[in-house]
PDB file of C-alpha atoms in Angstrom:
ATOM      1  CA  UNK W 130      49.756 -55.670 151.210  1.00  0.00           C
ATOM      2  CA  UNK W 131      48.363 -58.265 148.778  1.00  0.00           C
ATOM      3  CA  UNK W 132      48.949 -56.953 145.230  1.00  0.00           C
ATOM      4  CA  UNK W 133      45.337 -57.576 144.160  1.00  0.00           C
ATOM      5  CA  UNK W 134      44.063 -55.651 147.171  1.00  0.00           C
ATOM      6  CA  UNK W 135      46.576 -52.888 146.501  1.00  0.00           C
ATOM      7  CA  UNK W 136      45.495 -52.730 142.862  1.00  0.00           C
ATOM      8  CA  UNK W 137      41.867 -52.258 143.842  1.00  0.00           C
ATOM      9  CA  UNK W 138      42.871 -49.545 146.291  1.00  0.00           C
ATOM     10  CA  UNK W 139      44.967 -47.768 143.651  1.00  0.00           C
ATOM     11  CA  UNK W 140      42.045 -47.888 141.223  1.00  0.00           C
ATOM     12  CA  UNK W 141      39.509 -46.737 143.822  1.00  0.00           C
ATOM     13  CA  UNK W 142      41.720 -43.769 144.723  1.00  0.00           C
ATOM     14  CA  UNK W 143      41.456 -42.543 141.128  1.00  0.00           C
ATOM     15  CA  UNK W 144      37.865 -43.553 140.298  1.00  0.00           C
ATOM     16  CA  UNK W 145      36.250 -42.230 143.462  1.00  0.00           C
ATOM     17  CA  UNK W 146      35.655 -45.728 144.793  1.00  0.00           C
ATOM     18  CA  UNK W 147      34.189 -47.168 141.581  1.00  0.00           C
ATOM     19  CA  UNK W 148      35.990 -50.512 141.274  1.00  0.00           C
ATOM     20  CA  UNK W 149      35.333 -52.425 138.029  1.00  0.00           C
ATOM     21  CA  UNK W 150      34.348 -56.013 137.416  1.00  0.00           C
ATOM     22  CA  UNK W 151      37.009 -58.013 135.549  1.00  0.00           C
ATOM     23  CA  UNK W 152      35.861 -60.305 132.718  1.00  0.00           C
ATOM     24  CA  UNK W 153      37.804 -62.445 130.238  1.00  0.00           C
ATOM     25  CA  UNK W 154      36.484 -62.640 126.683  1.00  0.00           C
ATOM     26  CA  UNK W 155      37.710 -65.340 124.239  1.00  0.00           C
ATOM     27  CA  UNK W 156      38.615 -64.144 120.750  1.00  0.00           C
ATOM     28  CA  UNK W 157      40.649 -65.522 117.834  1.00  0.00           C
ATOM     29  CA  UNK W 158      42.440 -68.166 119.880  1.00  0.00           C
ATOM     30  CA  UNK W 159      43.294 -65.926 122.820  1.00  0.00           C
ATOM     31  CA  UNK W 160      41.485 -64.120 125.651  1.00  0.00           C
ATOM     32  CA  UNK W 161      41.155 -60.438 126.483  1.00  0.00           C
ATOM     33  CA  UNK W 162      40.812 -59.135 130.027  1.00  0.00           C
ATOM     34  CA  UNK W 163      38.087 -56.456 130.144  1.00  0.00           C
ATOM     35  CA  UNK W 164      37.167 -54.027 132.918  1.00  0.00           C
ATOM     36  CA  UNK W 165      33.474 -53.183 133.247  1.00  0.00           C
ATOM     37  CA  UNK W 166      31.896 -50.314 135.172  1.00  0.00           C
ATOM     38  CA  UNK W 167      28.260 -49.284 135.410  1.00  0.00           C
ATOM     39  CA  UNK W 168      24.835 -50.803 134.909  1.00  0.00           C
ATOM     40  CA  UNK W 169      23.829 -53.102 132.047  1.00  0.00           C
ATOM     41  CA  UNK W 170      20.744 -50.917 131.618  1.00  0.00           C
ATOM     42  CA  UNK W 171      22.896 -47.919 130.626  1.00  0.00           C
ATOM     43  CA  UNK W 172      24.288 -47.270 127.136  1.00  0.00           C
ATOM     44  CA  UNK W 173      27.762 -48.690 126.556  1.00  0.00           C
ATOM     45  CA  UNK W 174      31.031 -46.988 125.667  1.00  0.00           C
ATOM     46  CA  UNK W 175      33.981 -49.189 124.701  1.00  0.00           C
ATOM     47  CA  UNK W 176      37.289 -47.603 125.774  1.00  0.00           C
ATOM     48  CA  UNK W 177      40.496 -48.513 123.903  1.00  0.00           C
ATOM     49  CA  UNK W 178      43.901 -47.617 125.333  1.00  0.00           C
ATOM     50  CA  UNK W 179      47.024 -46.774 123.354  1.00  0.00           C
ATOM     51  CA  UNK W 180      50.143 -48.688 122.360  1.00  0.00           C
ATOM     52  CA  UNK W 181      51.937 -50.020 125.438  1.00  0.00           C
ATOM     53  CA  UNK W 182      49.055 -49.090 127.747  1.00  0.00           C
ATOM     54  CA  UNK W 183      46.347 -51.043 129.539  1.00  0.00           C
ATOM     55  CA  UNK W 184      42.671 -50.750 130.486  1.00  0.00           C
ATOM     56  CA  UNK W 185      43.357 -48.788 133.679  1.00  0.00           C
ATOM     57  CA  UNK W 186      44.422 -45.787 131.590  1.00  0.00           C
ATOM     58  CA  UNK W 187      40.715 -44.888 131.659  1.00  0.00           C
ATOM     59  CA  UNK W 188      40.335 -45.004 135.448  1.00  0.00           C
ATOM     60  CA  UNK W 189      40.604 -41.246 135.919  1.00  0.00           C
ATOM     61  CA  UNK W 190      37.701 -40.580 133.511  1.00  0.00           C
ATOM     62  CA  UNK W 191      35.315 -43.038 135.172  1.00  0.00           C
ATOM     63  CA  UNK W 192      33.867 -40.585 137.754  1.00  0.00           C
ATOM     64  CA  UNK W 193      32.679 -38.299 134.941  1.00  0.00           C
ATOM     65  CA  UNK W 194      30.862 -41.107 133.110  1.00  0.00           C
ATOM     66  CA  UNK W 195      29.413 -43.408 135.803  1.00  0.00           C
ATOM     67  CA  UNK W 196      26.529 -43.505 136.588  1.00  0.00           C
ATOM     68  CA  UNK W 197      24.773 -42.951 133.278  1.00  0.00           C
ATOM     69  CA  UNK W 198      27.122 -44.954 131.083  1.00  0.00           C
ATOM     70  CA  UNK W 199      28.341 -48.536 131.130  1.00  0.00           C
ATOM     71  CA  UNK W 200      32.057 -48.621 130.401  1.00  0.00           C
ATOM     72  CA  UNK W 201      33.929 -51.582 128.927  1.00  0.00           C
ATOM     73  CA  UNK W 202      37.717 -51.224 128.779  1.00  0.00           C
ATOM     74  CA  UNK W 203      39.694 -54.165 127.369  1.00  0.00           C
ATOM     75  CA  UNK W 204      43.402 -54.770 127.625  1.00  0.00           C
ATOM     76  CA  UNK W 205      44.158 -55.056 123.910  1.00  0.00           C
ATOM     77  CA  UNK W 206      45.942 -58.215 122.753  1.00  0.00           C
ATOM     78  CA  UNK W 207      49.569 -58.190 123.848  1.00  0.00           C
ATOM     79  CA  UNK W 208      48.848 -55.662 126.587  1.00  0.00           C
ATOM     80  CA  UNK W 209      48.030 -55.743 130.294  1.00  0.00           C
ATOM     81  CA  UNK W 210      46.438 -58.984 131.470  1.00  0.00           C
ATOM     82  CA  UNK W 211      45.268 -60.062 128.009  1.00  0.00           C
ATOM     83  CA  UNK W 212      46.980 -62.898 126.137  1.00  0.00           C
ATOM     84  CA  UNK W 213      49.820 -62.403 123.704  1.00  0.00           C
ATOM     85  CA  UNK W 214      49.165 -63.477 120.115  1.00  0.00           C
ATOM     86  CA  UNK W 215      51.065 -66.625 119.090  1.00  0.00           C
ATOM     87  CA  UNK W 216      52.541 -66.204 116.555  1.00  0.00           C
ATOM     88  CA  UNK W 217      52.607 -62.383 116.874  1.00  0.00           C
ATOM     89  CA  UNK W 218      49.658 -60.800 115.045  1.00  0.00           C
ATOM     90  CA  UNK W 219      49.232 -57.123 115.822  1.00  0.00           C
ATOM     91  CA  UNK W 220      47.827 -55.424 112.733  1.00  0.00           C
ATOM     92  CA  UNK W 221      44.909 -53.019 113.009  1.00  0.00           C
ATOM     93  CA  UNK W 222      42.717 -55.744 111.532  1.00  0.00           C
ATOM     94  CA  UNK W 223      43.686 -58.106 114.356  1.00  0.00           C
ATOM     95  CA  UNK W 224      42.850 -55.618 117.097  1.00  0.00           C
ATOM     96  CA  UNK W 225      39.581 -54.717 115.369  1.00  0.00           C
ATOM     97  CA  UNK W 226      38.603 -58.379 115.003  1.00  0.00           C
ATOM     98  CA  UNK W 227      38.937 -58.756 118.762  1.00  0.00           C
ATOM     99  CA  UNK W 228      36.487 -55.891 119.256  1.00  0.00           C
ATOM    100  CA  UNK W 229      33.780 -57.906 117.540  1.00  0.00           C
ATOM    101  CA  UNK W 230      34.129 -60.597 120.212  1.00  0.00           C
ATOM    102  CA  UNK W 231      34.093 -58.042 123.040  1.00  0.00           C
ATOM    103  CA  UNK W 232      31.122 -56.293 121.474  1.00  0.00           C
ATOM    104  CA  UNK W 233      29.144 -59.526 121.114  1.00  0.00           C
ATOM    105  CA  UNK W 234      29.955 -60.680 124.654  1.00  0.00           C
ATOM    106  CA  UNK W 235      29.560 -57.474 126.636  1.00  0.00           C
ATOM    107  CA  UNK W 236      27.720 -54.866 124.552  1.00  0.00           C
ATOM    108  CA  UNK W 237      25.526 -56.503 121.895  1.00  0.00           C
ATOM    109  CA  UNK W 238      23.658 -53.283 121.044  1.00  0.00           C
ATOM    110  CA  UNK W 239      24.993 -50.166 119.335  1.00  0.00           C
ATOM    111  CA  UNK W 240      27.855 -48.648 121.283  1.00  0.00           C
ATOM    112  CA  UNK W 241      30.191 -45.678 121.373  1.00  0.00           C
ATOM    113  CA  UNK W 242      33.886 -46.238 120.678  1.00  0.00           C
ATOM    114  CA  UNK W 243      36.451 -44.119 122.521  1.00  0.00           C
ATOM    115  CA  UNK W 244      40.120 -44.588 121.667  1.00  0.00           C
ATOM    116  CA  UNK W 245      43.394 -42.962 122.676  1.00  0.00           C
ATOM    117  CA  UNK W 246      46.372 -43.002 120.310  1.00  0.00           C
ATOM    118  CA  UNK W 247      46.597 -46.508 118.767  1.00  0.00           C
ATOM    119  CA  UNK W 248      43.224 -47.287 120.370  1.00  0.00           C
ATOM    120  CA  UNK W 249      41.704 -44.509 118.280  1.00  0.00           C
ATOM    121  CA  UNK W 250      43.130 -46.036 115.114  1.00  0.00           C
ATOM    122  CA  UNK W 251      41.552 -49.367 116.037  1.00  0.00           C
ATOM    123  CA  UNK W 252      38.263 -47.629 116.845  1.00  0.00           C
ATOM    124  CA  UNK W 253      38.199 -45.746 113.526  1.00  0.00           C
ATOM    125  CA  UNK W 254      38.912 -48.957 111.620  1.00  0.00           C
ATOM    126  CA  UNK W 255      36.096 -50.773 113.426  1.00  0.00           C
ATOM    127  CA  UNK W 256      33.621 -47.906 112.982  1.00  0.00           C
ATOM    128  CA  UNK W 257      34.109 -47.900 109.210  1.00  0.00           C
ATOM    129  CA  UNK W 258      33.930 -51.702 108.980  1.00  0.00           C
ATOM    130  CA  UNK W 259      30.815 -52.010 111.186  1.00  0.00           C
ATOM    131  CA  UNK W 260      28.915 -48.699 110.967  1.00  0.00           C
ATOM    132  CA  UNK W 261      25.648 -50.344 111.999  1.00  0.00           C
ATOM    133  CA  UNK W 262      27.136 -51.197 115.413  1.00  0.00           C
ATOM    134  CA  UNK W 263      28.624 -47.801 116.296  1.00  0.00           C
ATOM    135  CA  UNK W 264      26.554 -44.787 117.391  1.00  0.00           C
ATOM    136  CA  UNK W 265      29.464 -42.450 118.101  1.00  0.00           C
ATOM    137  CA  UNK W 266      33.259 -42.244 117.935  1.00  0.00           C
ATOM    138  CA  UNK W 267      35.771 -40.321 120.058  1.00  0.00           C
ATOM    139  CA  UNK W 268      39.406 -40.099 118.953  1.00  0.00           C
ATOM    140  CA  UNK W 269      41.912 -38.834 121.516  1.00  0.00           C
ATOM    141  CA  UNK W 270      45.202 -37.771 119.930  1.00  0.00           C
ATOM    142  CA  UNK W 271      45.085 -40.557 117.356  1.00  0.00           C
ATOM    143  CA  UNK W 272      47.153 -40.087 114.221  1.00  0.00           C
ATOM    144  CA  UNK W 273      45.348 -41.446 111.176  1.00  0.00           C
ATOM    145  CA  UNK W 274      48.128 -41.389 108.592  1.00  0.00           C
ATOM    146  CA  UNK W 275      50.690 -44.154 108.128  1.00  0.00           C
ATOM    147  CA  UNK W 276      53.775 -43.962 110.336  1.00  0.00           C
ATOM    148  CA  UNK W 277      56.740 -43.312 108.036  1.00  0.00           C
ATOM    149  CA  UNK W 278      58.910 -46.422 107.907  1.00  0.00           C
ATOM    150  CA  UNK W 279      62.080 -44.328 108.010  1.00  0.00           C
ATOM    151  CA  UNK W 280      60.758 -42.509 111.085  1.00  0.00           C
ATOM    152  CA  UNK W 281      59.744 -45.701 112.876  1.00  0.00           C
ATOM    153  CA  UNK W 282      62.516 -48.037 111.785  1.00  0.00           C
ATOM    154  CA  UNK W 283      65.173 -46.686 114.128  1.00  0.00           C
ATOM    155  CA  UNK W 284      63.488 -47.123 117.493  1.00  0.00           C
ATOM    156  CA  UNK W 285      61.235 -50.027 116.507  1.00  0.00           C
ATOM    157  CA  UNK W 286      64.171 -51.942 115.067  1.00  0.00           C
ATOM    158  CA  UNK W 287      65.925 -51.716 118.424  1.00  0.00           C
ATOM    159  CA  UNK W 288      63.316 -53.999 119.986  1.00  0.00           C
ATOM    160  CA  UNK W 289      62.845 -56.319 117.005  1.00  0.00           C
ATOM    161  CA  UNK W 290      62.823 -59.929 118.146  1.00  0.00           C
ATOM    162  CA  UNK W 291      62.687 -58.989 121.834  1.00  0.00           C
ATOM    163  CA  UNK W 292      59.121 -59.657 122.919  1.00  0.00           C
ATOM    164  CA  UNK W 293      59.775 -59.353 126.647  1.00  0.00           C
ATOM    165  CA  UNK W 294      61.112 -56.074 127.970  1.00  0.00           C
ATOM    166  CA  UNK W 295      63.911 -55.473 130.414  1.00  0.00           C
ATOM    167  CA  UNK W 296      63.642 -57.231 133.763  1.00  0.00           C
ATOM    168  CA  UNK W 297      64.010 -55.581 137.172  1.00  0.00           C
ATOM    169  CA  UNK W 298      65.176 -57.266 140.359  1.00  0.00           C
ATOM    170  CA  UNK W 299      62.527 -55.684 142.569  1.00  0.00           C
ATOM    171  CA  UNK W 300      58.992 -54.396 142.234  1.00  0.00           C
ATOM    172  CA  UNK W 301      60.089 -50.949 143.399  1.00  0.00           C
ATOM    173  CA  UNK W 302      62.664 -50.765 140.613  1.00  0.00           C
ATOM    174  CA  UNK W 303      60.048 -51.705 138.022  1.00  0.00           C
ATOM    175  CA  UNK W 304      57.587 -49.143 139.374  1.00  0.00           C
ATOM    176  CA  UNK W 305      60.273 -46.454 139.288  1.00  0.00           C
ATOM    177  CA  UNK W 306      60.975 -47.294 135.632  1.00  0.00           C
ATOM    178  CA  UNK W 307      57.409 -46.462 134.556  1.00  0.00           C
ATOM    179  CA  UNK W 308      57.437 -43.602 132.027  1.00  0.00           C
ATOM    180  CA  UNK W 309      55.006 -41.820 129.731  1.00  0.00           C
ATOM    181  CA  UNK W 310      56.013 -42.132 126.061  1.00  0.00           C
ATOM    182  CA  UNK W 311      56.099 -39.385 124.940  1.00  0.00           C
ATOM    183  CA  UNK W 312      56.632 -37.639 128.277  1.00  0.00           C
ATOM    184  CA  UNK W 313      53.720 -35.917 130.012  1.00  0.00           C
ATOM    185  CA  UNK W 314      54.073 -33.448 132.859  1.00  0.00           C
ATOM    186  CA  UNK W 315      51.763 -32.610 135.750  1.00  0.00           C
ATOM    187  CA  UNK W 316      50.028 -35.977 136.094  1.00  0.00           C
ATOM    188  CA  UNK W 317      48.605 -36.604 139.570  1.00  0.00           C
ATOM    189  CA  UNK W 318      50.802 -38.907 141.708  1.00  0.00           C
ATOM    190  CA  UNK W 319      47.728 -41.064 142.429  1.00  0.00           C
ATOM    191  CA  UNK W 320      47.150 -41.584 138.701  1.00  0.00           C
ATOM    192  CA  UNK W 321      50.823 -42.369 138.071  1.00  0.00           C
ATOM    193  CA  UNK W 322      50.781 -44.909 140.926  1.00  0.00           C
ATOM    194  CA  UNK W 323      47.619 -46.531 139.528  1.00  0.00           C
ATOM    195  CA  UNK W 324      49.007 -46.781 135.987  1.00  0.00           C
ATOM    196  CA  UNK W 325      52.392 -48.087 137.117  1.00  0.00           C
ATOM    197  CA  UNK W 326      50.910 -50.705 139.468  1.00  0.00           C
ATOM    198  CA  UNK W 327      48.825 -52.241 136.688  1.00  0.00           C
ATOM    199  CA  UNK W 328      51.649 -52.015 134.119  1.00  0.00           C
ATOM    200  CA  UNK W 329      54.077 -54.467 135.740  1.00  0.00           C
ATOM    201  CA  UNK W 330      54.153 -58.170 136.558  1.00  0.00           C
ATOM    202  CA  UNK W 331      56.528 -60.601 138.281  1.00  0.00           C
ATOM    203  CA  UNK W 332      57.521 -63.323 135.792  1.00  0.00           C
ATOM    204  CA  UNK W 333      59.533 -65.168 138.413  1.00  0.00           C
ATOM    205  CA  UNK W 334      61.452 -64.530 141.627  1.00  0.00           C
ATOM    206  CA  UNK W 335      63.445 -61.326 141.202  1.00  0.00           C
ATOM    207  CA  UNK W 336      62.205 -60.757 137.647  1.00  0.00           C
ATOM    208  CA  UNK W 337      59.727 -57.885 137.275  1.00  0.00           C
ATOM    209  CA  UNK W 338      58.829 -56.463 133.870  1.00  0.00           C
ATOM    210  CA  UNK W 339      56.103 -54.609 131.982  1.00  0.00           C
ATOM    211  CA  UNK W 340      52.902 -56.312 130.785  1.00  0.00           C
ATOM    212  CA  UNK W 341      53.537 -55.695 127.090  1.00  0.00           C
ATOM    213  CA  UNK W 342      54.492 -57.791 124.073  1.00  0.00           C
ATOM    214  CA  UNK W 343      57.082 -55.754 122.203  1.00  0.00           C
ATOM    215  CA  UNK W 344      56.064 -57.504 118.995  1.00  0.00           C
ATOM    216  CA  UNK W 345      53.242 -54.924 118.929  1.00  0.00           C
ATOM    217  CA  UNK W 346      55.937 -52.481 117.781  1.00  0.00           C
ATOM    218  CA  UNK W 347      56.535 -54.376 114.533  1.00  0.00           C
ATOM    219  CA  UNK W 348      56.859 -52.190 111.440  1.00  0.00           C
ATOM    220  CA  UNK W 349      53.904 -54.146 110.028  1.00  0.00           C
ATOM    221  CA  UNK W 350      51.836 -53.361 113.130  1.00  0.00           C
ATOM    222  CA  UNK W 351      49.332 -50.664 114.004  1.00  0.00           C
ATOM    223  CA  UNK W 352      51.174 -47.822 112.288  1.00  0.00           C
ATOM    224  CA  UNK W 353      51.420 -49.525 108.893  1.00  0.00           C
ATOM    225  CA  UNK W 354      47.995 -48.507 107.592  1.00  0.00           C
ATOM    226  CA  UNK W 355      46.815 -45.125 106.306  1.00  0.00           C
ATOM    227  CA  UNK W 356      43.299 -44.574 107.673  1.00  0.00           C
ATOM    228  CA  UNK W 357      42.596 -41.256 105.958  1.00  0.00           C
ATOM    229  CA  UNK W 358      40.861 -42.930 102.969  1.00  0.00           C
ATOM    230  CA  UNK W 359      38.405 -44.530 105.433  1.00  0.00           C
ATOM    231  CA  UNK W 360      37.488 -41.367 107.357  1.00  0.00           C
ATOM    232  CA  UNK W 361      34.985 -40.157 104.766  1.00  0.00           C
ATOM    233  CA  UNK W 362      32.999 -43.365 105.342  1.00  0.00           C
ATOM    234  CA  UNK W 363      32.334 -42.597 109.011  1.00  0.00           C
ATOM    235  CA  UNK W 364      28.563 -42.286 109.356  1.00  0.00           C
ATOM    236  CA  UNK W 365      28.326 -41.532 113.090  1.00  0.00           C
ATOM    237  CA  UNK W 366      29.067 -38.318 115.005  1.00  0.00           C
ATOM    238  CA  UNK W 367      32.775 -38.009 115.808  1.00  0.00           C
ATOM    239  CA  UNK W 368      34.589 -36.022 118.490  1.00  0.00           C
ATOM    240  CA  UNK W 369      38.308 -35.454 117.983  1.00  0.00           C
ATOM    241  CA  UNK W 370      40.267 -34.491 121.104  1.00  0.00           C
ATOM    242  CA  UNK W 371      43.884 -33.394 120.901  1.00  0.00           C
ATOM    243  CA  UNK W 372      46.694 -32.059 123.041  1.00  0.00           C
ATOM    244  CA  UNK W 373      47.809 -28.608 121.928  1.00  0.00           C
ATOM    245  CA  UNK W 374      51.471 -29.511 122.404  1.00  0.00           C
ATOM    246  CA  UNK W 375      51.250 -33.048 121.008  1.00  0.00           C
ATOM    247  CA  UNK W 376      53.603 -34.035 118.204  1.00  0.00           C
ATOM    248  CA  UNK W 377      51.539 -37.162 117.540  1.00  0.00           C
ATOM    249  CA  UNK W 378      48.585 -35.112 116.327  1.00  0.00           C
ATOM    250  CA  UNK W 379      49.787 -31.648 115.345  1.00  0.00           C
ATOM    251  CA  UNK W 380      47.637 -28.813 113.980  1.00  0.00           C
ATOM    252  CA  UNK W 381      47.994 -29.991 110.379  1.00  0.00           C
ATOM    253  CA  UNK W 382      46.841 -33.495 111.321  1.00  0.00           C
ATOM    254  CA  UNK W 383      43.884 -32.112 113.293  1.00  0.00           C
ATOM    255  CA  UNK W 384      42.797 -29.908 110.402  1.00  0.00           C
ATOM    256  CA  UNK W 385      43.093 -32.743 107.893  1.00  0.00           C
ATOM    257  CA  UNK W 386      41.065 -35.092 110.097  1.00  0.00           C
ATOM    258  CA  UNK W 387      38.235 -32.658 110.775  1.00  0.00           C
ATOM    259  CA  UNK W 388      38.032 -31.863 107.059  1.00  0.00           C
ATOM    260  CA  UNK W 389      37.892 -35.552 106.121  1.00  0.00           C
ATOM    261  CA  UNK W 390      35.257 -36.667 108.667  1.00  0.00           C
ATOM    262  CA  UNK W 391      31.652 -35.799 107.665  1.00  0.00           C
ATOM    263  CA  UNK W 392      30.218 -35.111 111.159  1.00  0.00           C
ATOM    264  CA  UNK W 393      33.108 -33.992 113.331  1.00  0.00           C
ATOM    265  CA  UNK W 394      33.700 -31.756 116.346  1.00  0.00           C
ATOM    266  CA  UNK W 395      37.147 -30.798 117.659  1.00  0.00           C
ATOM    267  CA  UNK W 396      38.342 -30.070 121.200  1.00  0.00           C
ATOM    268  CA  UNK W 397      41.938 -29.085 121.919  1.00  0.00           C
ATOM    269  CA  UNK W 398      43.295 -29.286 125.472  1.00  0.00           C
ATOM    270  CA  UNK W 399      46.507 -27.874 126.930  1.00  0.00           C
ATOM    271  CA  UNK W 400      49.255 -30.439 127.219  1.00  0.00           C
ATOM    272  CA  UNK W 401      50.701 -33.220 125.148  1.00  0.00           C
ATOM    273  CA  UNK W 402      49.749 -36.663 123.898  1.00  0.00           C
ATOM    274  CA  UNK W 403      48.573 -37.989 127.279  1.00  0.00           C
ATOM    275  CA  UNK W 404      46.336 -35.048 128.181  1.00  0.00           C
ATOM    276  CA  UNK W 405      43.558 -37.439 129.238  1.00  0.00           C
ATOM    277  CA  UNK W 406      45.492 -38.436 132.379  1.00  0.00           C
ATOM    278  CA  UNK W 407      46.973 -34.979 132.941  1.00  0.00           C
ATOM    279  CA  UNK W 408      43.550 -33.287 132.806  1.00  0.00           C
ATOM    280  CA  UNK W 409      40.916 -35.938 133.569  1.00  0.00           C
ATOM    281  CA  UNK W 410      38.382 -33.431 134.905  1.00  0.00           C
ATOM    282  CA  UNK W 411      38.002 -31.246 131.772  1.00  0.00           C
ATOM    283  CA  UNK W 412      38.470 -34.217 129.439  1.00  0.00           C
ATOM    284  CA  UNK W 413      35.875 -36.298 131.292  1.00  0.00           C
ATOM    285  CA  UNK W 414      33.379 -33.430 131.207  1.00  0.00           C
ATOM    286  CA  UNK W 415      33.833 -32.889 127.459  1.00  0.00           C
ATOM    287  CA  UNK W 416      33.467 -36.610 126.855  1.00  0.00           C
ATOM    288  CA  UNK W 417      30.300 -36.803 128.966  1.00  0.00           C
ATOM    289  CA  UNK W 418      28.722 -33.860 127.130  1.00  0.00           C
ATOM    290  CA  UNK W 419      29.411 -35.517 123.776  1.00  0.00           C
ATOM    291  CA  UNK W 420      28.130 -38.928 124.877  1.00  0.00           C
ATOM    292  CA  UNK W 421      24.953 -37.553 126.421  1.00  0.00           C
ATOM    293  CA  UNK W 422      24.238 -35.588 123.238  1.00  0.00           C
ATOM    294  CA  UNK W 423      24.172 -38.651 120.983  1.00  0.00           C
ATOM    295  CA  UNK W 424      20.870 -39.934 119.619  1.00  0.00           C
TER     296      UNK W 424
END
């Protein structure tokens, strides 16, 4: 089967047949691939995936949100089918600057930002920098404090200088290597197949690898900034979603975030960091209720 055709079929199997339009948006000397679902007449939600992910991480939530909402999901720089930054530039400010271009091109009015993990950090940064453009914010298991350098140095140092990941001789080997980091149990096989299909690419004959620039993992990257001082400046309604068993956003982090954000609601779901793909039904419903309740 043609890989493009297979990709559409994998996506349709998860979205209930709702296949997105693919658009490329120029920004800061590179281009981002964006997926778009829904009608231009509907309000827009911009969906931001996590570190090492891609735009199709949101596929399983699409049936809960369309129709009624227009969804724009970019592959962040260095991820998926978007360009890599040359030289590597992967600070929160760089990701947030790209959002301005996506916003101007695809959602010029006020929008809702929805971010998972690193995507939530980017969304929170953008919402405090451009409050007039954001009508709501949803943070899914996104840690707001700085990643401790001692904690990150070990595993991030192992990939320092290696922008391209390990290669695999066959597509099947690359697909089999797909993993959730951290691990997540009980994810539907259809969702796993969809995520894995869109995560890999053939660089050359017999050379399959993941669509990810490992320079994103730099110690000066997304985890370098402490966003807690910015949270009190959020002027829009905020929904924080967390996995009860997540070590990325534990109970202390959740409590600190909800105390720091002026207008904040909290929903905790069973499971770990990737609860959005393990439980798309309940998560999609909670997200839809929040979105529909915004002014």
